[in-house]
PDB file of C-alpha atoms in Angstrom:
ATOM      1  CA  SER A 242     -30.627  22.724 -71.797  1.00 42.00           C
ATOM      2  CA  GLN A 243     -34.269  22.280 -72.674  1.00 47.00           C
ATOM      3  CA  GLN A 244     -35.270  22.588 -76.236  1.00 57.00           C
ATOM      4  CA  GLY A 245     -38.858  21.536 -76.575  1.00 63.00           C
ATOM      5  CA  GLU A 246     -41.571  23.922 -75.636  1.00 73.00           C
ATOM      6  CA  GLU A 247     -45.067  22.649 -75.062  1.00 77.00           C
ATOM      7  CA  ASP A 248     -48.026  24.874 -75.661  1.00 75.00           C
ATOM      8  CA  PRO A 249     -50.253  25.504 -73.837  1.00 76.00           C
ATOM      9  CA  GLN A 250     -48.528  25.037 -70.491  1.00 87.00           C
ATOM     10  CA  ALA A 251     -51.810  24.059 -68.881  1.00 91.00           C
ATOM     11  CA  LEU A 252     -55.121  22.877 -70.266  1.00 93.00           C
ATOM     12  CA  SER A 253     -58.362  22.075 -68.506  1.00 95.00           C
ATOM     13  CA  ILE A 254     -61.147  20.306 -70.384  1.00 95.00           C
ATOM     14  CA  GLN A 255     -64.241  18.230 -69.764  1.00 97.00           C
ATOM     15  CA  GLU A 256     -64.330  14.476 -70.097  1.00 97.00           C
ATOM     16  CA  GLY A 257     -65.121  13.457 -73.651  1.00 97.00           C
ATOM     17  CA  GLU A 258     -63.519  16.513 -75.227  1.00 97.00           C
ATOM     18  CA  ASN A 259     -60.379  16.382 -77.308  1.00 97.00           C
ATOM     19  CA  ALA A 260     -57.083  17.756 -76.037  1.00 96.00           C
ATOM     20  CA  THR A 261     -54.406  19.128 -78.321  1.00 95.00           C
ATOM     21  CA  MET A 262     -50.877  19.845 -77.172  1.00 94.00           C
ATOM     22  CA  ASN A 263     -48.218  21.449 -79.292  1.00 94.00           C
ATOM     23  CA  CYS A 264     -44.467  21.152 -79.104  1.00 93.00           C
ATOM     24  CA  SER A 265     -41.769  23.192 -80.789  1.00 93.00           C
ATOM     25  CA  TYR A 266     -38.078  22.423 -80.924  1.00 92.00           C
ATOM     26  CA  LYS A 267     -34.949  24.061 -82.236  1.00 90.00           C
ATOM     27  CA  THR A 268     -32.482  21.655 -83.812  1.00 88.00           C
ATOM     28  CA  SER A 269     -32.538  18.657 -86.113  1.00 88.00           C
ATOM     29  CA  ILE A 270     -33.883  15.493 -84.583  1.00 89.00           C
ATOM     30  CA  ASN A 271     -33.944  11.748 -85.105  1.00 89.00           C
ATOM     31  CA  ASN A 272     -37.376  11.345 -83.619  1.00 92.00           C
ATOM     32  CA  LEU A 273     -39.884  12.992 -81.325  1.00 93.00           C
ATOM     33  CA  GLN A 274     -41.503  11.187 -78.434  1.00 94.00           C
ATOM     34  CA  TRP A 275     -44.358  12.032 -76.104  1.00 95.00           C
ATOM     35  CA  TYR A 276     -44.404  10.962 -72.481  1.00 96.00           C
ATOM     36  CA  ARG A 277     -46.962  11.204 -69.691  1.00 96.00           C
ATOM     37  CA  GLN A 278     -46.159  11.736 -66.023  1.00 95.00           C
ATOM     38  CA  ASN A 279     -48.627  11.425 -63.187  1.00 92.00           C
ATOM     39  CA  SER A 280     -47.920  13.613 -60.141  1.00 83.00           C
ATOM     40  CA  GLY A 281     -44.121  13.379 -60.073  1.00 72.00           C
ATOM     41  CA  ARG A 282     -44.077   9.672 -60.750  1.00 85.00           C
ATOM     42  CA  GLY A 283     -42.398   7.807 -63.575  1.00 89.00           C
ATOM     43  CA  LEU A 284     -42.539   8.764 -67.233  1.00 94.00           C
ATOM     44  CA  VAL A 285     -44.761   6.614 -69.383  1.00 95.00           C
ATOM     45  CA  HIS A 286     -43.950   6.436 -73.077  1.00 95.00           C
ATOM     46  CA  LEU A 287     -46.940   7.255 -75.252  1.00 96.00           C
ATOM     47  CA  ILE A 288     -45.851   7.445 -78.852  1.00 95.00           C
ATOM     48  CA  LEU A 289     -42.808   7.986 -81.049  1.00 94.00           C
ATOM     49  CA  ILE A 290     -42.691   9.574 -84.462  1.00 95.00           C
ATOM     50  CA  ARG A 291     -39.584   9.457 -86.613  1.00 93.00           C
ATOM     51  CA  SER A 292     -38.218  12.497 -88.416  1.00 93.00           C
ATOM     52  CA  ASN A 293     -39.294  11.077 -91.786  1.00 94.00           C
ATOM     53  CA  GLU A 294     -42.872  10.495 -90.656  1.00 96.00           C
ATOM     54  CA  ARG A 295     -45.656  13.048 -90.699  1.00 97.00           C
ATOM     55  CA  GLU A 296     -48.435  11.433 -88.706  1.00 97.00           C
ATOM     56  CA  LYS A 297     -48.931   8.494 -86.426  1.00 97.00           C
ATOM     57  CA  HIS A 298     -51.824   7.001 -84.493  1.00 96.00           C
ATOM     58  CA  SER A 299     -52.005   4.860 -81.399  1.00 95.00           C
ATOM     59  CA  GLY A 300     -55.413   4.232 -79.890  1.00 96.00           C
ATOM     60  CA  ARG A 301     -56.856   7.605 -78.881  1.00 97.00           C
ATOM     61  CA  LEU A 302     -53.565   9.347 -79.633  1.00 97.00           C
ATOM     62  CA  ARG A 303     -52.635  11.087 -82.842  1.00 98.00           C
ATOM     63  CA  VAL A 304     -49.300  12.778 -83.282  1.00 98.00           C
ATOM     64  CA  THR A 305     -48.123  14.912 -86.162  1.00 97.00           C
ATOM     65  CA  LEU A 306     -44.669  16.164 -86.993  1.00 97.00           C
ATOM     66  CA  ASP A 307     -43.695  19.073 -89.210  1.00 96.00           C
ATOM     67  CA  THR A 308     -39.915  19.147 -89.470  1.00 94.00           C
ATOM     68  CA  SER A 309     -39.952  22.278 -91.636  1.00 94.00           C
ATOM     69  CA  LYS A 310     -41.632  24.161 -88.793  1.00 94.00           C
ATOM     70  CA  LYS A 311     -39.868  22.139 -86.099  1.00 94.00           C
ATOM     71  CA  SER A 312     -43.150  21.406 -84.403  1.00 94.00           C
ATOM     72  CA  SER A 313     -45.320  18.518 -83.336  1.00 95.00           C
ATOM     73  CA  SER A 314     -48.781  18.124 -81.950  1.00 96.00           C
ATOM     74  CA  LEU A 315     -50.380  15.471 -79.802  1.00 96.00           C
ATOM     75  CA  LEU A 316     -54.119  14.977 -79.965  1.00 97.00           C
ATOM     76  CA  ILE A 317     -55.928  12.948 -77.331  1.00 97.00           C
ATOM     77  CA  THR A 318     -59.454  12.182 -78.433  1.00 97.00           C
ATOM     78  CA  ALA A 319     -62.436  11.477 -76.168  1.00 97.00           C
ATOM     79  CA  SER A 320     -60.453  12.382 -73.064  1.00 97.00           C
ATOM     80  CA  ARG A 321     -60.991  10.655 -69.741  1.00 97.00           C
ATOM     81  CA  ALA A 322     -60.373  11.756 -66.171  1.00 96.00           C
ATOM     82  CA  ALA A 323     -57.522   9.217 -66.103  1.00 95.00           C
ATOM     83  CA  ASP A 324     -55.742  11.264 -68.793  1.00 97.00           C
ATOM     84  CA  THR A 325     -55.098  13.962 -66.187  1.00 97.00           C
ATOM     85  CA  ALA A 326     -51.311  14.226 -66.046  1.00 96.00           C
ATOM     86  CA  SER A 327     -48.342  16.206 -67.264  1.00 95.00           C
ATOM     87  CA  TYR A 328     -47.320  15.600 -70.852  1.00 95.00           C
ATOM     88  CA  PHE A 329     -43.815  16.062 -72.204  1.00 95.00           C
ATOM     89  CA  CYS A 330     -42.444  16.090 -75.685  1.00 94.00           C
ATOM     90  CA  ALA A 331     -38.877  14.917 -76.063  1.00 94.00           C
ATOM     91  CA  THR A 332     -36.644  14.982 -79.089  1.00 92.00           C
ATOM     92  CA  GLY A 333     -34.195  12.180 -79.744  1.00 88.00           C
ATOM     93  CA  GLN A 334     -30.929  13.706 -80.836  1.00 81.00           C
ATOM     94  CA  GLY A 335     -27.531  12.648 -82.016  1.00 77.00           C
ATOM     95  CA  GLY A 336     -25.871   9.290 -82.137  1.00 75.00           C
ATOM     96  CA  SER A 337     -26.564   8.671 -78.472  1.00 72.00           C
ATOM     97  CA  GLU A 338     -30.281   9.280 -78.978  1.00 81.00           C
ATOM     98  CA  LYS A 339     -30.342  11.283 -75.768  1.00 88.00           C
ATOM     99  CA  LEU A 340     -33.719  12.879 -75.124  1.00 91.00           C
ATOM    100  CA  VAL A 341     -34.131  16.612 -74.819  1.00 90.00           C
ATOM    101  CA  PHE A 342     -37.350  17.376 -72.989  1.00 92.00           C
ATOM    102  CA  GLY A 343     -39.730  20.275 -73.057  1.00 90.00           C
ATOM    103  CA  LYS A 344     -41.005  21.878 -69.894  1.00 89.00           C
ATOM    104  CA  GLY A 345     -44.201  19.876 -69.947  1.00 91.00           C
ATOM    105  CA  MET A 346     -47.878  20.626 -70.119  1.00 92.00           C
ATOM    106  CA  LYS A 347     -50.381  19.943 -67.382  1.00 94.00           C
ATOM    107  CA  LEU A 348     -53.660  18.489 -68.626  1.00 96.00           C
ATOM    108  CA  THR A 349     -56.669  18.339 -66.344  1.00 96.00           C
ATOM    109  CA  VAL A 350     -59.704  16.389 -67.486  1.00 97.00           C
ATOM    110  CA  ASN A 351     -62.743  17.149 -65.380  1.00 96.00           C
ATOM    111  CA  PRO A 352     -65.306  14.359 -64.919  1.00 92.00           C
TER     112      PRO A 352
ATOM    113  CA  ASP B  75     -44.580  -1.348 -65.583  1.00 84.00           C
ATOM    114  CA  SER B  76     -41.734  -0.401 -67.914  1.00 88.00           C
ATOM    115  CA  GLY B  77     -39.440  -3.209 -66.783  1.00 93.00           C
ATOM    116  CA  VAL B  78     -36.848  -0.709 -65.535  1.00 97.00           C
ATOM    117  CA  THR B  79     -36.279  -0.765 -61.794  1.00 97.00           C
ATOM    118  CA  GLN B  80     -34.689   1.860 -59.598  1.00 97.00           C
ATOM    119  CA  THR B  81     -33.704   1.785 -55.972  1.00 97.00           C
ATOM    120  CA  PRO B  82     -34.231   3.354 -53.569  1.00 97.00           C
ATOM    121  CA  LYS B  83     -37.548   5.095 -54.220  1.00 96.00           C
ATOM    122  CA  HIS B  84     -36.810   7.821 -51.734  1.00 97.00           C
ATOM    123  CA  LEU B  85     -33.582   9.060 -50.240  1.00 97.00           C
ATOM    124  CA  ILE B  86     -33.181  11.744 -47.609  1.00 98.00           C
ATOM    125  CA  THR B  87     -29.697  12.875 -46.732  1.00 97.00           C
ATOM    126  CA  ALA B  88     -27.722  15.875 -45.557  1.00 98.00           C
ATOM    127  CA  THR B  89     -25.558  18.352 -47.401  1.00 98.00           C
ATOM    128  CA  GLY B  90     -22.038  17.166 -47.993  1.00 97.00           C
ATOM    129  CA  GLN B  91     -23.003  13.505 -48.054  1.00 98.00           C
ATOM    130  CA  ARG B  92     -22.627  10.958 -50.851  1.00 98.00           C
ATOM    131  CA  VAL B  93     -25.342   8.668 -52.182  1.00 98.00           C
ATOM    132  CA  THR B  94     -25.626   5.939 -54.798  1.00 98.00           C
ATOM    133  CA  LEU B  95     -28.681   5.421 -56.958  1.00 98.00           C
ATOM    134  CA  ARG B  96     -29.170   2.107 -58.674  1.00 98.00           C
ATOM    135  CA  CYS B  97     -30.874   1.203 -61.922  1.00 98.00           C
ATOM    136  CA  SER B  98     -31.609  -2.160 -63.521  1.00 98.00           C
ATOM    137  CA  PRO B  99     -32.527  -1.868 -67.203  1.00 97.00           C
ATOM    138  CA  ARG B 100     -35.064  -3.941 -69.074  1.00 96.00           C
ATOM    139  CA  SER B 101     -33.845  -7.401 -69.900  1.00 94.00           C
ATOM    140  CA  GLY B 102     -31.524  -7.245 -72.887  1.00 91.00           C
ATOM    141  CA  ASP B 103     -31.298  -3.440 -73.107  1.00 95.00           C
ATOM    142  CA  LEU B 104     -27.683  -2.366 -73.458  1.00 95.00           C
ATOM    143  CA  SER B 105     -28.219   1.400 -73.164  1.00 95.00           C
ATOM    144  CA  VAL B 106     -28.862   3.149 -69.874  1.00 97.00           C
ATOM    145  CA  TYR B 107     -29.579   6.854 -69.592  1.00 96.00           C
ATOM    146  CA  TRP B 108     -29.754   9.000 -66.462  1.00 97.00           C
ATOM    147  CA  TYR B 109     -31.945  12.091 -66.214  1.00 97.00           C
ATOM    148  CA  GLN B 110     -32.556  14.625 -63.481  1.00 97.00           C
ATOM    149  CA  GLN B 111     -35.916  16.310 -62.970  1.00 95.00           C
ATOM    150  CA  SER B 112     -36.025  19.423 -60.825  1.00 93.00           C
ATOM    151  CA  LEU B 113     -38.517  22.247 -60.510  1.00 87.00           C
ATOM    152  CA  ASP B 114     -36.186  24.892 -61.892  1.00 85.00           C
ATOM    153  CA  GLN B 115     -34.300  22.904 -64.560  1.00 86.00           C
ATOM    154  CA  GLY B 116     -36.999  20.496 -65.679  1.00 90.00           C
ATOM    155  CA  LEU B 117     -35.936  17.144 -67.133  1.00 93.00           C
ATOM    156  CA  GLN B 118     -32.289  17.097 -68.120  1.00 94.00           C
ATOM    157  CA  PHE B 119     -30.110  14.406 -69.609  1.00 95.00           C
ATOM    158  CA  LEU B 120     -27.106  13.568 -67.450  1.00 96.00           C
ATOM    159  CA  ILE B 121     -25.215  10.661 -68.959  1.00 96.00           C
ATOM    160  CA  GLN B 122     -25.551   7.554 -71.111  1.00 95.00           C
ATOM    161  CA  TYR B 123     -23.841   4.187 -70.959  1.00 96.00           C
ATOM    162  CA  TYR B 124     -23.875   1.528 -73.625  1.00 95.00           C
ATOM    163  CA  ASN B 125     -22.762  -1.999 -72.756  1.00 95.00           C
ATOM    164  CA  GLY B 126     -20.492  -0.764 -69.990  1.00 96.00           C
ATOM    165  CA  GLU B 127     -18.972   2.175 -71.835  1.00 96.00           C
ATOM    166  CA  GLU B 128     -19.793   5.839 -71.405  1.00 95.00           C
ATOM    167  CA  ARG B 129     -21.469   6.990 -74.619  1.00 93.00           C
ATOM    168  CA  ALA B 130     -22.629  10.558 -74.044  1.00 93.00           C
ATOM    169  CA  LYS B 131     -22.522  13.211 -71.385  1.00 94.00           C
ATOM    170  CA  GLY B 132     -24.980  15.978 -70.725  1.00 93.00           C
ATOM    171  CA  ASN B 133     -25.309  18.478 -67.928  1.00 84.00           C
ATOM    172  CA  ILE B 134     -23.694  16.271 -65.341  1.00 93.00           C
ATOM    173  CA  LEU B 135     -21.795  17.947 -62.532  1.00 95.00           C
ATOM    174  CA  GLU B 136     -18.238  16.883 -61.721  1.00 96.00           C
ATOM    175  CA  ARG B 137     -19.496  15.816 -58.287  1.00 97.00           C
ATOM    176  CA  PHE B 138     -21.647  13.207 -60.048  1.00 97.00           C
ATOM    177  CA  SER B 139     -20.392  10.043 -61.654  1.00 97.00           C
ATOM    178  CA  ALA B 140     -21.903   6.900 -63.054  1.00 97.00           C
ATOM    179  CA  GLN B 141     -20.972   3.462 -64.231  1.00 97.00           C
ATOM    180  CA  GLN B 142     -22.518   0.463 -65.885  1.00 98.00           C
ATOM    181  CA  PHE B 143     -21.556  -2.979 -64.701  1.00 97.00           C
ATOM    182  CA  PRO B 144     -21.097  -6.217 -66.694  1.00 96.00           C
ATOM    183  CA  ASP B 145     -24.609  -7.329 -65.744  1.00 96.00           C
ATOM    184  CA  LEU B 146     -25.775  -4.014 -67.313  1.00 97.00           C
ATOM    185  CA  HIS B 147     -27.141  -2.454 -64.157  1.00 97.00           C
ATOM    186  CA  SER B 148     -26.009   1.098 -63.586  1.00 98.00           C
ATOM    187  CA  GLU B 149     -25.245   3.282 -60.610  1.00 98.00           C
ATOM    188  CA  LEU B 150     -25.265   7.042 -60.315  1.00 98.00           C
ATOM    189  CA  ASN B 151     -23.055   8.397 -57.579  1.00 98.00           C
ATOM    190  CA  LEU B 152     -23.735  11.861 -56.202  1.00 98.00           C
ATOM    191  CA  SER B 153     -21.176  13.338 -53.810  1.00 97.00           C
ATOM    192  CA  SER B 154     -20.708  16.526 -51.806  1.00 97.00           C
ATOM    193  CA  LEU B 155     -24.439  16.956 -52.006  1.00 98.00           C
ATOM    194  CA  GLU B 156     -25.971  20.403 -52.032  1.00 97.00           C
ATOM    195  CA  LEU B 157     -29.522  21.539 -51.403  1.00 96.00           C
ATOM    196  CA  GLY B 158     -29.918  22.158 -55.117  1.00 95.00           C
ATOM    197  CA  ASP B 159     -29.297  18.504 -55.893  1.00 97.00           C
ATOM    198  CA  SER B 160     -32.703  17.651 -54.501  1.00 97.00           C
ATOM    199  CA  ALA B 161     -34.597  16.237 -57.456  1.00 96.00           C
ATOM    200  CA  LEU B 162     -36.118  13.190 -59.060  1.00 97.00           C
ATOM    201  CA  TYR B 163     -33.510  11.050 -60.753  1.00 98.00           C
ATOM    202  CA  PHE B 164     -34.655   8.769 -63.528  1.00 97.00           C
ATOM    203  CA  CYS B 165     -32.917   6.119 -65.445  1.00 97.00           C
ATOM    204  CA  ALA B 166     -34.129   4.867 -68.779  1.00 97.00           C
ATOM    205  CA  SER B 167     -33.086   1.935 -70.888  1.00 96.00           C
ATOM    206  CA  LYS B 168     -33.208   1.338 -74.582  1.00 92.00           C
ATOM    207  CA  SER B 169     -32.643  -1.502 -76.980  1.00 88.00           C
ATOM    208  CA  ASP B 170     -31.659  -0.947 -80.605  1.00 79.00           C
ATOM    209  CA  GLU B 171     -35.082   0.597 -81.124  1.00 82.00           C
ATOM    210  CA  GLU B 172     -35.545   4.273 -80.398  1.00 84.00           C
ATOM    211  CA  THR B 173     -37.949   4.216 -77.465  1.00 90.00           C
ATOM    212  CA  GLN B 174     -36.516   4.874 -74.029  1.00 93.00           C
ATOM    213  CA  TYR B 175     -38.326   3.203 -71.151  1.00 95.00           C
ATOM    214  CA  PHE B 176     -38.153   5.002 -67.843  1.00 96.00           C
ATOM    215  CA  GLY B 177     -37.943   3.654 -64.357  1.00 96.00           C
ATOM    216  CA  PRO B 178     -40.095   4.964 -61.492  1.00 96.00           C
ATOM    217  CA  GLY B 179     -37.343   7.309 -60.324  1.00 96.00           C
ATOM    218  CA  THR B 180     -35.530   8.013 -57.085  1.00 97.00           C
ATOM    219  CA  ARG B 181     -36.613  11.083 -55.188  1.00 97.00           C
ATOM    220  CA  LEU B 182     -33.590  12.635 -53.509  1.00 98.00           C
ATOM    221  CA  THR B 183     -34.055  15.169 -50.746  1.00 97.00           C
ATOM    222  CA  VAL B 184     -30.985  16.954 -49.440  1.00 97.00           C
ATOM    223  CA  LEU B 185     -31.511  18.704 -46.107  1.00 96.00           C
TER     224      LEU B 185
END
């Protein structure tokens, strides 16, 4: 069953603008990961944040995690047309570290 | 390129048939995970193997089975196929670190 819920489900912005995606989840987690998927192709790992971390940066990506609110946000700064894709949050759970994915959010960056 | 390979890329078959999907993990990764992505169910965890042993099971149907071989590659067997089994099937591998790296997927179409 899916647990994460991305918000908004779709976002359309202009190149150069920032894009913020939010994710909520329901149970305790080991970590939270963000993935990108282009047009039904493979999932590309973007960034991982552990449950004891609050913020993390990687290039143009900034992710925050609030375990008390069971939510995370992904910020993409200075967006590019190449950032157009679907973005998924996934929570790593249990000893197996299986990933529970949200439904995904479609980002369109217009040139 | 994540280093995870999956074959075949596409598979078209008929209802009632059986197919085998193959996954080779990244060099040295002992964990292999299988996920199914469909329009109605989204991305769902199916099963995990660690060094040849089944570690965790998710929403995997009884008609589906998997195994991991001594060389660490894994196969997902789908039998008595139904139209609803049409989906993208991903495998992911993981080392002792938390990040799961996904393969390009196998797109299964059941006619």
